[in-house]
Short mmCIF file of C-alpha atoms in Angstrom, two decimals:
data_model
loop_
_atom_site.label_atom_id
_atom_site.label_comp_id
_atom_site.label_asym_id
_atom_site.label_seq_id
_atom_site.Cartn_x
_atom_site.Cartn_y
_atom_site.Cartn_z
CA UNK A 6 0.23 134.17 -43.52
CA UNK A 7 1.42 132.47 -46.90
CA UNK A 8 4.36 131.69 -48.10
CA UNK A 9 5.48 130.69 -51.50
CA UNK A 10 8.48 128.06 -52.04
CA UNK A 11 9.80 126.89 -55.18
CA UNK A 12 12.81 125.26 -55.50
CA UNK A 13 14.03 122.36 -56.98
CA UNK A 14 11.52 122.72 -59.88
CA UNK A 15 12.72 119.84 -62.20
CA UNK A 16 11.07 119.95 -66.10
CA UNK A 17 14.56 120.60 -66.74
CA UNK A 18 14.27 123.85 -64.39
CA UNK A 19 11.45 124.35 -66.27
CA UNK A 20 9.98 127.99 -64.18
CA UNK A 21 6.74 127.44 -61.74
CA UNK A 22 3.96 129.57 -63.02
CA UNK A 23 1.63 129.95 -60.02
CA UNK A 24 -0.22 131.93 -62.39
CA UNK A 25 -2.59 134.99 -61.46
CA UNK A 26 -3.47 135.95 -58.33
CA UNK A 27 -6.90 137.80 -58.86
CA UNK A 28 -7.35 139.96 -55.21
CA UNK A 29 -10.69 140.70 -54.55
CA UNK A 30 -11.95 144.47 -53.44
CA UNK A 31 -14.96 144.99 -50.99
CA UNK A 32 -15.50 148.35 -52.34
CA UNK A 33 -19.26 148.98 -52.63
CA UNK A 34 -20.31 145.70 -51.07
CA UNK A 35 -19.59 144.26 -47.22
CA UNK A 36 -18.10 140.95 -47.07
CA UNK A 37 -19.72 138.29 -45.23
CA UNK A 38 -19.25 135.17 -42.88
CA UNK A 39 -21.02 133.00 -41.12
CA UNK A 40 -21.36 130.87 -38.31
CA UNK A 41 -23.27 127.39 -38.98
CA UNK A 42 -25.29 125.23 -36.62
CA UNK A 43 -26.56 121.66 -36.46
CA UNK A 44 -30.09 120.00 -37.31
CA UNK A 45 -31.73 117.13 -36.16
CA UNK A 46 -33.49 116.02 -39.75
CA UNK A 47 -31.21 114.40 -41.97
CA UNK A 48 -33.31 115.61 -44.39
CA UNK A 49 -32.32 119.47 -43.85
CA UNK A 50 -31.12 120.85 -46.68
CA UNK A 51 -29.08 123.21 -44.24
CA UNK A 52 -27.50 119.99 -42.42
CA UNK A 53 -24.55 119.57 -44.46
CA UNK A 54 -23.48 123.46 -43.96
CA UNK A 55 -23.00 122.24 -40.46
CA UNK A 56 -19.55 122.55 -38.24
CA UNK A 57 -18.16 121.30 -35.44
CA UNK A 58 -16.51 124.31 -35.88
CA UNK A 59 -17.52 127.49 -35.74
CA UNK A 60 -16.52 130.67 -38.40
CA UNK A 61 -17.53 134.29 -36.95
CA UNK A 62 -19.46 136.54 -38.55
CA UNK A 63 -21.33 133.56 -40.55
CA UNK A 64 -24.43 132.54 -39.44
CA UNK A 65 -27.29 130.17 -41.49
CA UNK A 66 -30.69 129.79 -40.62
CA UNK A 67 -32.78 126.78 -41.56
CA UNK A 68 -36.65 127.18 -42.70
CA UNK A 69 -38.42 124.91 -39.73
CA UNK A 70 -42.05 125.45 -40.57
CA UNK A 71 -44.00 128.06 -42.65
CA UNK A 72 -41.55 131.15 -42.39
CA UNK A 73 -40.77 129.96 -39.39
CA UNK A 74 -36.37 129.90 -39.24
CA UNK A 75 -34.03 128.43 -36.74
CA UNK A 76 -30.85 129.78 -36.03
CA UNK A 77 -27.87 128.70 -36.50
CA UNK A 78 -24.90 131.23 -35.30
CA UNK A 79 -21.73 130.72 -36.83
CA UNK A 80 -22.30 127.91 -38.27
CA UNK A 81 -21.80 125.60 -35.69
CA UNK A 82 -23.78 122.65 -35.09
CA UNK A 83 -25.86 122.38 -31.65
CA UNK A 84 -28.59 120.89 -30.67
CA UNK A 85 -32.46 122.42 -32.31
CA UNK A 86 -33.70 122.50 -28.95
CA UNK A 87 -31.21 125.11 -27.84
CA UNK A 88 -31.37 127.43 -31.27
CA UNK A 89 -33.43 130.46 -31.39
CA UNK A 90 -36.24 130.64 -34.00
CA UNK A 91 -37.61 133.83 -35.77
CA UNK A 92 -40.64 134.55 -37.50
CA UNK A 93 -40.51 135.97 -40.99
CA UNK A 94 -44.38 136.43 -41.46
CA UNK A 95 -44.19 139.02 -38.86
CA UNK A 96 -42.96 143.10 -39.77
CA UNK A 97 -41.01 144.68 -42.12
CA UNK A 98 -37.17 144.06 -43.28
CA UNK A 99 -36.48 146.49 -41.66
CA UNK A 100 -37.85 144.62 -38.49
CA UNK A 101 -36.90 141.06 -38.81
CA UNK A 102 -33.15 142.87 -39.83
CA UNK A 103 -33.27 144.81 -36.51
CA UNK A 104 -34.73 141.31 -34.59
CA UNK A 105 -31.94 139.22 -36.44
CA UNK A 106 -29.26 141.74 -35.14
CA UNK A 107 -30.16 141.24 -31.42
CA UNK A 108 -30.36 137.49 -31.60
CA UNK A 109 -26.91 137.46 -33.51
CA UNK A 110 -25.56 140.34 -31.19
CA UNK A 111 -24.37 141.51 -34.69
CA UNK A 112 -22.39 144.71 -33.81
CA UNK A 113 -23.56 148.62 -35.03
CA UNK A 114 -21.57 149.43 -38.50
CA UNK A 115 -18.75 151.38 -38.18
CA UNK A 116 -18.03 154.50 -40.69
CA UNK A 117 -17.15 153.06 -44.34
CA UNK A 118 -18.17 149.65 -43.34
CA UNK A 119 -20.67 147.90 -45.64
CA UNK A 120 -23.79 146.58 -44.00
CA UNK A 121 -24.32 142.72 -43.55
CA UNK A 122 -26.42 141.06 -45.98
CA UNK A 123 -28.00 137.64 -46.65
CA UNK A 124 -27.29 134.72 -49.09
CA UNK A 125 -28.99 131.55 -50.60
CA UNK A 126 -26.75 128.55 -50.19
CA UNK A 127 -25.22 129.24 -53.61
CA UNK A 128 -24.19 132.72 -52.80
CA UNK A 129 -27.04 134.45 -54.37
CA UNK A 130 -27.89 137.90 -52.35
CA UNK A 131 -31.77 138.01 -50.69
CA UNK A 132 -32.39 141.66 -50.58
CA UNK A 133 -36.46 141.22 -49.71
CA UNK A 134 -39.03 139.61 -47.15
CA UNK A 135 -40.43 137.58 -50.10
CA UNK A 136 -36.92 136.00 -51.19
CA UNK A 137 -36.00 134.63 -47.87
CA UNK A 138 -39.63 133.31 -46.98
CA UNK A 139 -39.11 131.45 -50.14
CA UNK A 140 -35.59 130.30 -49.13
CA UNK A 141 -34.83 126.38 -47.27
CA UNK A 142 -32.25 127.74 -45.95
CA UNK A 143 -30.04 131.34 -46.04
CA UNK A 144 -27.01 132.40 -44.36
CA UNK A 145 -26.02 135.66 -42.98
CA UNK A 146 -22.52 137.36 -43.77
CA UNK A 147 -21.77 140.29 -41.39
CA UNK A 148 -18.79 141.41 -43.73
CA UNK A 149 -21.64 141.95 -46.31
CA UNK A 150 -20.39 139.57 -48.81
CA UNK A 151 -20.57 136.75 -49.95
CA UNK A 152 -18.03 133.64 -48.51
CA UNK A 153 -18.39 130.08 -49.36
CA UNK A 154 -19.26 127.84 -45.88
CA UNK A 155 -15.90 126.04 -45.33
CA UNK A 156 -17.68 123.36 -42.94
CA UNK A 157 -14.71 121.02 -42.43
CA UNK A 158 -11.78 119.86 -44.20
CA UNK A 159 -13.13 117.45 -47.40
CA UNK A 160 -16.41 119.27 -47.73
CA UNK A 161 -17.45 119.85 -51.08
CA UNK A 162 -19.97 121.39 -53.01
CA UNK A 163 -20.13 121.27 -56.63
CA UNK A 164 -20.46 124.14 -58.90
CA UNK A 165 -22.29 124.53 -62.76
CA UNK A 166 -22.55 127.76 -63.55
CA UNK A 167 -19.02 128.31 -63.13
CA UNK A 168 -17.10 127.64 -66.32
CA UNK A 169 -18.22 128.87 -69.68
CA UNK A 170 -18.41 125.22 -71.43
CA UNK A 171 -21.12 124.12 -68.63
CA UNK A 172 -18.63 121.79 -67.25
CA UNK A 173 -19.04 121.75 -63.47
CA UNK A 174 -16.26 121.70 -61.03
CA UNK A 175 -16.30 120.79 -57.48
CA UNK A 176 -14.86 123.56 -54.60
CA UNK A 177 -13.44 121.71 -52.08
CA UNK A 178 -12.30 122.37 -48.87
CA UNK A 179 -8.79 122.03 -48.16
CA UNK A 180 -8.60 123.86 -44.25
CA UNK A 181 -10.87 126.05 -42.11
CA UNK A 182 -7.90 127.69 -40.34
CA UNK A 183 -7.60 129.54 -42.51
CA UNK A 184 -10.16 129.08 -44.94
CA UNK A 185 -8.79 127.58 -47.94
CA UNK A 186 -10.57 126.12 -51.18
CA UNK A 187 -8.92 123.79 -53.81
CA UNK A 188 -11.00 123.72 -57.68
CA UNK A 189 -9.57 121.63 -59.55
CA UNK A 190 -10.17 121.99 -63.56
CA UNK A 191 -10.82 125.51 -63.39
CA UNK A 192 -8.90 126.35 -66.52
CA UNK A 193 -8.31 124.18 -69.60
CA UNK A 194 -4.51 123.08 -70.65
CA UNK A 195 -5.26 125.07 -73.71
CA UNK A 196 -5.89 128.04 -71.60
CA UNK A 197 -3.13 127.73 -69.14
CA UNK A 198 -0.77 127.68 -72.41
CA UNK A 199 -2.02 130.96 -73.93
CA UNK A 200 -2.13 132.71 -70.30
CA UNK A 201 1.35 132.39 -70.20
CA UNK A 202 2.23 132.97 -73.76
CA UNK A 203 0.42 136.64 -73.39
CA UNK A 204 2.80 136.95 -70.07
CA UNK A 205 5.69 136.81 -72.33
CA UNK A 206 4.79 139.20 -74.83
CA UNK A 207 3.65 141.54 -72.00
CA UNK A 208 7.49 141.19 -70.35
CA UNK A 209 8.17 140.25 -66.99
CA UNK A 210 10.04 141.92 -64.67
CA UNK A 211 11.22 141.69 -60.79
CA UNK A 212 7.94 141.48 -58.44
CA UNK A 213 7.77 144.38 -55.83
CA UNK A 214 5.52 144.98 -52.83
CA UNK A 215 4.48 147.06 -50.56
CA UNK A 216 7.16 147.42 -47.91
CA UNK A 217 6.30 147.92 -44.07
CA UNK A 218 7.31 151.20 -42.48
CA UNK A 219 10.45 149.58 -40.69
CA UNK A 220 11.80 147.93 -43.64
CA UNK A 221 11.45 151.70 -45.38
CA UNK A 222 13.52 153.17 -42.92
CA UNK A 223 16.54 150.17 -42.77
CA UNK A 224 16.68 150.67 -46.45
CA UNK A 225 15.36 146.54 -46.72
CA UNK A 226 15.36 145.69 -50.97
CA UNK A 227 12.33 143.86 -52.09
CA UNK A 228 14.41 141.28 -53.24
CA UNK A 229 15.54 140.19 -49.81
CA UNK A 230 11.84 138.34 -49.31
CA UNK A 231 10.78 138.31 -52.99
CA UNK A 232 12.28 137.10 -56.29
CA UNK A 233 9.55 136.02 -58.33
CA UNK A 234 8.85 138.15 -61.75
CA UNK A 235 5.15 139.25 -62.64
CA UNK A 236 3.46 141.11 -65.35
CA UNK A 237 0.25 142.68 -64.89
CA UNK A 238 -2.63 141.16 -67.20
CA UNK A 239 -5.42 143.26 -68.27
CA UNK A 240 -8.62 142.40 -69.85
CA UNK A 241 -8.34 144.18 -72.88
CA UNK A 242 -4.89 142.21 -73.39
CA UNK A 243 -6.64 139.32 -74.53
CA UNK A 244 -10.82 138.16 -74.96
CA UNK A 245 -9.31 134.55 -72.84
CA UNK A 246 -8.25 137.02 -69.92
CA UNK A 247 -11.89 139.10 -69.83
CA UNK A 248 -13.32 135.30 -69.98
CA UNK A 249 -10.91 133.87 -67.20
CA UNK A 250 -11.96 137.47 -65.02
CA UNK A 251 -15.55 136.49 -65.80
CA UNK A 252 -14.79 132.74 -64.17
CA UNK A 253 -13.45 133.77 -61.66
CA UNK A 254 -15.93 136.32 -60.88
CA UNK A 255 -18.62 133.01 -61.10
CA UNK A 256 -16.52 131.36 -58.51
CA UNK A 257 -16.31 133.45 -56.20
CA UNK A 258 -19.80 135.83 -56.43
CA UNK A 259 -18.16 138.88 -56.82
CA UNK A 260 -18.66 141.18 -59.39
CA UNK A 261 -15.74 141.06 -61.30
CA UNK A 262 -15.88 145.11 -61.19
CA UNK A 263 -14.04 144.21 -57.62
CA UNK A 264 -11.62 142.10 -59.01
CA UNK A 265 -7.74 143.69 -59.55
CA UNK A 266 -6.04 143.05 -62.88
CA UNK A 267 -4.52 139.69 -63.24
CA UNK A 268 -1.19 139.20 -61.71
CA UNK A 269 1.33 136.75 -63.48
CA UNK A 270 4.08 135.44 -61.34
CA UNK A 271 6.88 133.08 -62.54
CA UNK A 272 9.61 131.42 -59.87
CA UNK A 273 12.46 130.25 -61.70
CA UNK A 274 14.63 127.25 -59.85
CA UNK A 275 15.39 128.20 -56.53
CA UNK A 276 13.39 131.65 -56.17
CA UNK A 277 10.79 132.44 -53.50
CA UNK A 278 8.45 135.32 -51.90
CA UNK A 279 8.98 134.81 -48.35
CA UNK A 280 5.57 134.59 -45.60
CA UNK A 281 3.10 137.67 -45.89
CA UNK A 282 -0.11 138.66 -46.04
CA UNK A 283 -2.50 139.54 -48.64
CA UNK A 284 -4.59 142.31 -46.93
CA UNK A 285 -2.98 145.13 -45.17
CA UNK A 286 -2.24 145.03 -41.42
CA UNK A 287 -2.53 149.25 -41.66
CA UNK A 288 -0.25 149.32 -38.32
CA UNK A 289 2.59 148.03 -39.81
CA UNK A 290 2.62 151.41 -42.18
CA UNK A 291 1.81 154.08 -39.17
CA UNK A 292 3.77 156.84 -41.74
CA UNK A 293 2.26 155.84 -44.90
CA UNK A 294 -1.70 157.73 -44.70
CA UNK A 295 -1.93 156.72 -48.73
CA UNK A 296 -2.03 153.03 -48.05
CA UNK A 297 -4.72 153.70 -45.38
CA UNK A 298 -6.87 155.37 -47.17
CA UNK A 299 -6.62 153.60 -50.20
CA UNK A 300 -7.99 150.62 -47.87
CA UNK A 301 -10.68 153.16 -46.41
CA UNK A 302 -9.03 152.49 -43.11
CA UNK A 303 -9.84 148.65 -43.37
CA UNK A 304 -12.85 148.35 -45.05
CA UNK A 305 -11.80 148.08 -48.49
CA UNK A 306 -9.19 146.06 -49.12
CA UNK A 307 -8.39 142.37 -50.38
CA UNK A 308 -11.37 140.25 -49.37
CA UNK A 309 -9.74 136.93 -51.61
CA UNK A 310 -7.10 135.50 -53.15
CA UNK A 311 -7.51 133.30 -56.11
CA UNK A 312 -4.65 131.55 -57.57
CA UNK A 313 -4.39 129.99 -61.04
CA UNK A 314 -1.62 127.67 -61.63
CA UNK A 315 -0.38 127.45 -65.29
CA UNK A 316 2.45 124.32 -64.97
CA UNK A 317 3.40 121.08 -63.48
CA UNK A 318 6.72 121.13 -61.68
CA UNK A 319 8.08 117.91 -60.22
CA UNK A 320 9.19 119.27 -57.16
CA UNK A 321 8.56 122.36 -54.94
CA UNK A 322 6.56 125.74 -55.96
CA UNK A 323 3.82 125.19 -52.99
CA UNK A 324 2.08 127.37 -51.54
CA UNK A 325 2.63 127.36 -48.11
CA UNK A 326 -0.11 128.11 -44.62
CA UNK A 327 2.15 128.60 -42.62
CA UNK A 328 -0.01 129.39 -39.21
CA UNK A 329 -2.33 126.23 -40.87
CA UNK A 330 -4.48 125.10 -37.76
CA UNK A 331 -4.18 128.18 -35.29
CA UNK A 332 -6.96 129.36 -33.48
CA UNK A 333 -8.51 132.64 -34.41
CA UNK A 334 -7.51 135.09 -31.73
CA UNK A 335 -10.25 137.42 -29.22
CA UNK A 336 -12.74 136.34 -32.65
CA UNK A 337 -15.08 139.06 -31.66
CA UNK A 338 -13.51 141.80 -31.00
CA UNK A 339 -12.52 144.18 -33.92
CA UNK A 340 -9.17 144.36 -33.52
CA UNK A 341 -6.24 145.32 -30.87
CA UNK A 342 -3.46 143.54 -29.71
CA UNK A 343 -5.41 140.79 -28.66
CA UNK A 344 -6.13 139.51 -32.09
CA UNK A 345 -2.91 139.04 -33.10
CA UNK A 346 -1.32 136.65 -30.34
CA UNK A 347 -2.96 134.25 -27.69
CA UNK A 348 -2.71 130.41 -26.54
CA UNK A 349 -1.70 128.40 -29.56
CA UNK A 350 -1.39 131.10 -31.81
CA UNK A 351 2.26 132.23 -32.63
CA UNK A 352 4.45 133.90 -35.89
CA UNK A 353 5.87 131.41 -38.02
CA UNK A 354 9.31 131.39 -39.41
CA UNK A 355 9.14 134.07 -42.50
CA UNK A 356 11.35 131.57 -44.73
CA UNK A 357 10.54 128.62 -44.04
CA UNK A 358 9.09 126.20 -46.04
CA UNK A 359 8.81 122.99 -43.77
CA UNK A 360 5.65 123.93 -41.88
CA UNK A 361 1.98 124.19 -42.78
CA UNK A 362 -0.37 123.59 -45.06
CA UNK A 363 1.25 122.66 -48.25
CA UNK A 364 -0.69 122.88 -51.80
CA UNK A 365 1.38 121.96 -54.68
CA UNK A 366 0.26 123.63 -58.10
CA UNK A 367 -1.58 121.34 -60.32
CA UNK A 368 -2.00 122.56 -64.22
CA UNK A 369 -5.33 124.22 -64.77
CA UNK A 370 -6.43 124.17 -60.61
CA UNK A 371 -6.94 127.18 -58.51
CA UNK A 372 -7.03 127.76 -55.04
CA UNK A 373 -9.00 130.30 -52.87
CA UNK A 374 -8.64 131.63 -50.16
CA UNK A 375 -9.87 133.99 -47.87
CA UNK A 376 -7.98 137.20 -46.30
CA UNK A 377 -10.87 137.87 -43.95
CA UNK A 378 -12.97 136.30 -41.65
CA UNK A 379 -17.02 136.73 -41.75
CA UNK A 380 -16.86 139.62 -39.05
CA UNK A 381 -14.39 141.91 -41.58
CA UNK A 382 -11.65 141.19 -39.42
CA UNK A 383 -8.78 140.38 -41.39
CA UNK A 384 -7.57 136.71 -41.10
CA UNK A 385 -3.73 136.22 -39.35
CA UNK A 386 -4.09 132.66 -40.34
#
């Protein structure tokens, strides 16, 4: 769940510009996850991928010796001793695939569901024997794309091939439940100024969404738990949007063919969109057969969120986590009633905005997030 506050603005009520949300489609590709483990050497260039925690679906798998790889599941850190090891020398991809998917009790694909796929630590995909021989260290995403290791609250890893200018920027970590990354930098003042300018000569008007089933039926108006205007931002609007699309596509590593147009969202003083989600729990629309299907029944919907924020305010316009910290519910299983409820996980308030994670917009900074978890489960968090 997120939830987006933003009153008391100050600038003179100057409006909050949280920017573009770009939403990210798994169409063609899987998305991925993974689960990482700990190492004794200090000198493992897998040790700092390393959690206490653990983050289904993602799994990373250290180079020991040779082609020799220990295992790693989830990312959690345990002791070498008690890892499992695999042999790349030996058989086909097909092979060390159908070896990796016992160890990992990875589960069988379902229809429309992308298979999982393997990474380099900066989210480039292995797609032969010889790559991940060659490879320190490699994780495994069962969603079939690629996710950045969250590892723990603070972690950072720094990133140079992400703007245009060559300057680098640093994705950090700002929560693992749910996953939540903070870049600071990403856009220029310069650039922030001229996103918004095009915003205005597109015109704004009053943000709608997609309303549940029930809400349909009791006749609910979209501006009872959304008030924000938006404008949708193409690339051929402008060479700086096709550039920002580009950036964005660098920061996250994928294609930007998977990316939705650019959403622009202003909150005057005072205006809000209430706590939601930003992939599509399909049985809250049990009449609606066009939204499932235009998800493929799950499997092809909004893997990310990544939000730009154009302005300074003084006060307010966060956005709000509000289930920050709650467990991931029955993480294995692939969905059911179980996944939405169990100890320590419960349904926040819709409207308020006094609990959670709280990230207040900085000029020029994104955040990402993640809508899924490794496994293609989509995250309640």
């Amino acid at each position: 769940h997120l939830l987006i506050c933003s009153s008391n603005m100050g600038f003179g009520h100057e409006p909050f510009w949280p920017g573009q949300i770009h939403r990210l489609r798994a169409s063609s590709y899987m998305f991925l996850a993974g689960m990482l483990v700990a190492v004794t050497q200090a000198s493992s260039p897998a040790q700092r991928y390393l959690s206490e925690d653990f983050f289904p679906g993602m799994h990373l798998l250290e180079k020991v010796k040779a082609e020799t790889f220990r295992i790693y599941p989830q990312c959690q850190r345990i002791d070498a001793g008690e890892a499992a090891t695999i042999d790349l020398s030996k058989g086909s991809l097909e092979q060390v695939r159908e070896e990796l998917e016992e160890l990992l009790q990875i589960p069988e694909r379902e229809p429309l569901e992308l298979p999982w796929a393997m990474f380099d630590v900066e989210g480039k995909r292995l797609e032969d024997l010889a790559s991940l021989r060659q490879a320190e260290a490699f994780f495994i995403l069962e969603i079939g794309q690629w996710m950045w290791p969250a590892v723990q609250v603070g972690f950072e890893q720094t990133l140079r091939d992400v703007r245009q200018d060559g300057v680098a920027v640093v994705l950090r970590t700002l929560s693992v439940r749910p996953v939540v990354f903070e870049v600071k930098d990403f856009m220029t003042t310069e650039e922030t100024e001229e996103v918004m300018e095009i915003g205005r000569k597109q015109g704004l008007h009053s943000s709608l969404g997609q309303m549940q089933s029930r809400d349909l039926k009791s006749g609910k108006a979209h501006t009872e738990f959304r008030t924000s205007k938006q404008a949708w931002l193409s690339n051929n609007l402008s060479p700086l949007i096709e550039k920002l699309d580009e950036r964005t596509s660098q920061l996250t590593r994928i294609p930007a063919s998977h990316n939705e147009p650019v959403q622009l969202l202003r909150y005057d003083e005072g205006k809000y969109y209430h706590s939601h989600m930003d992939w599509t729990e399909l049985e809250l629309y049990p009449d609606q057969p066009r939204i499932w299907q235009d998800t493929h029944f799950g499997h092809q919907d909004r893997l990310a969120t990544v939000f730009w924020y154009l302005n300074d305010v003084a006060e307010g316009g966060e956005t709000i986590f509000p289930k920050h910290g709650q467990p991931i519910c029955a993480p294995r299983s692939r969905g059911g009633p179980e996944t939405s409820h169990c100890d320590g996980s419960s349904d926040p308030d819709m409207q308020s905005c006094e609990t959670g994670l709280k990230v207040k917009p900085t000029r020029g900074s994104v955040i990402l997030w993640y809508n899924f978890v490794a496994t293609g489960r989509g995250d309640r968090n």
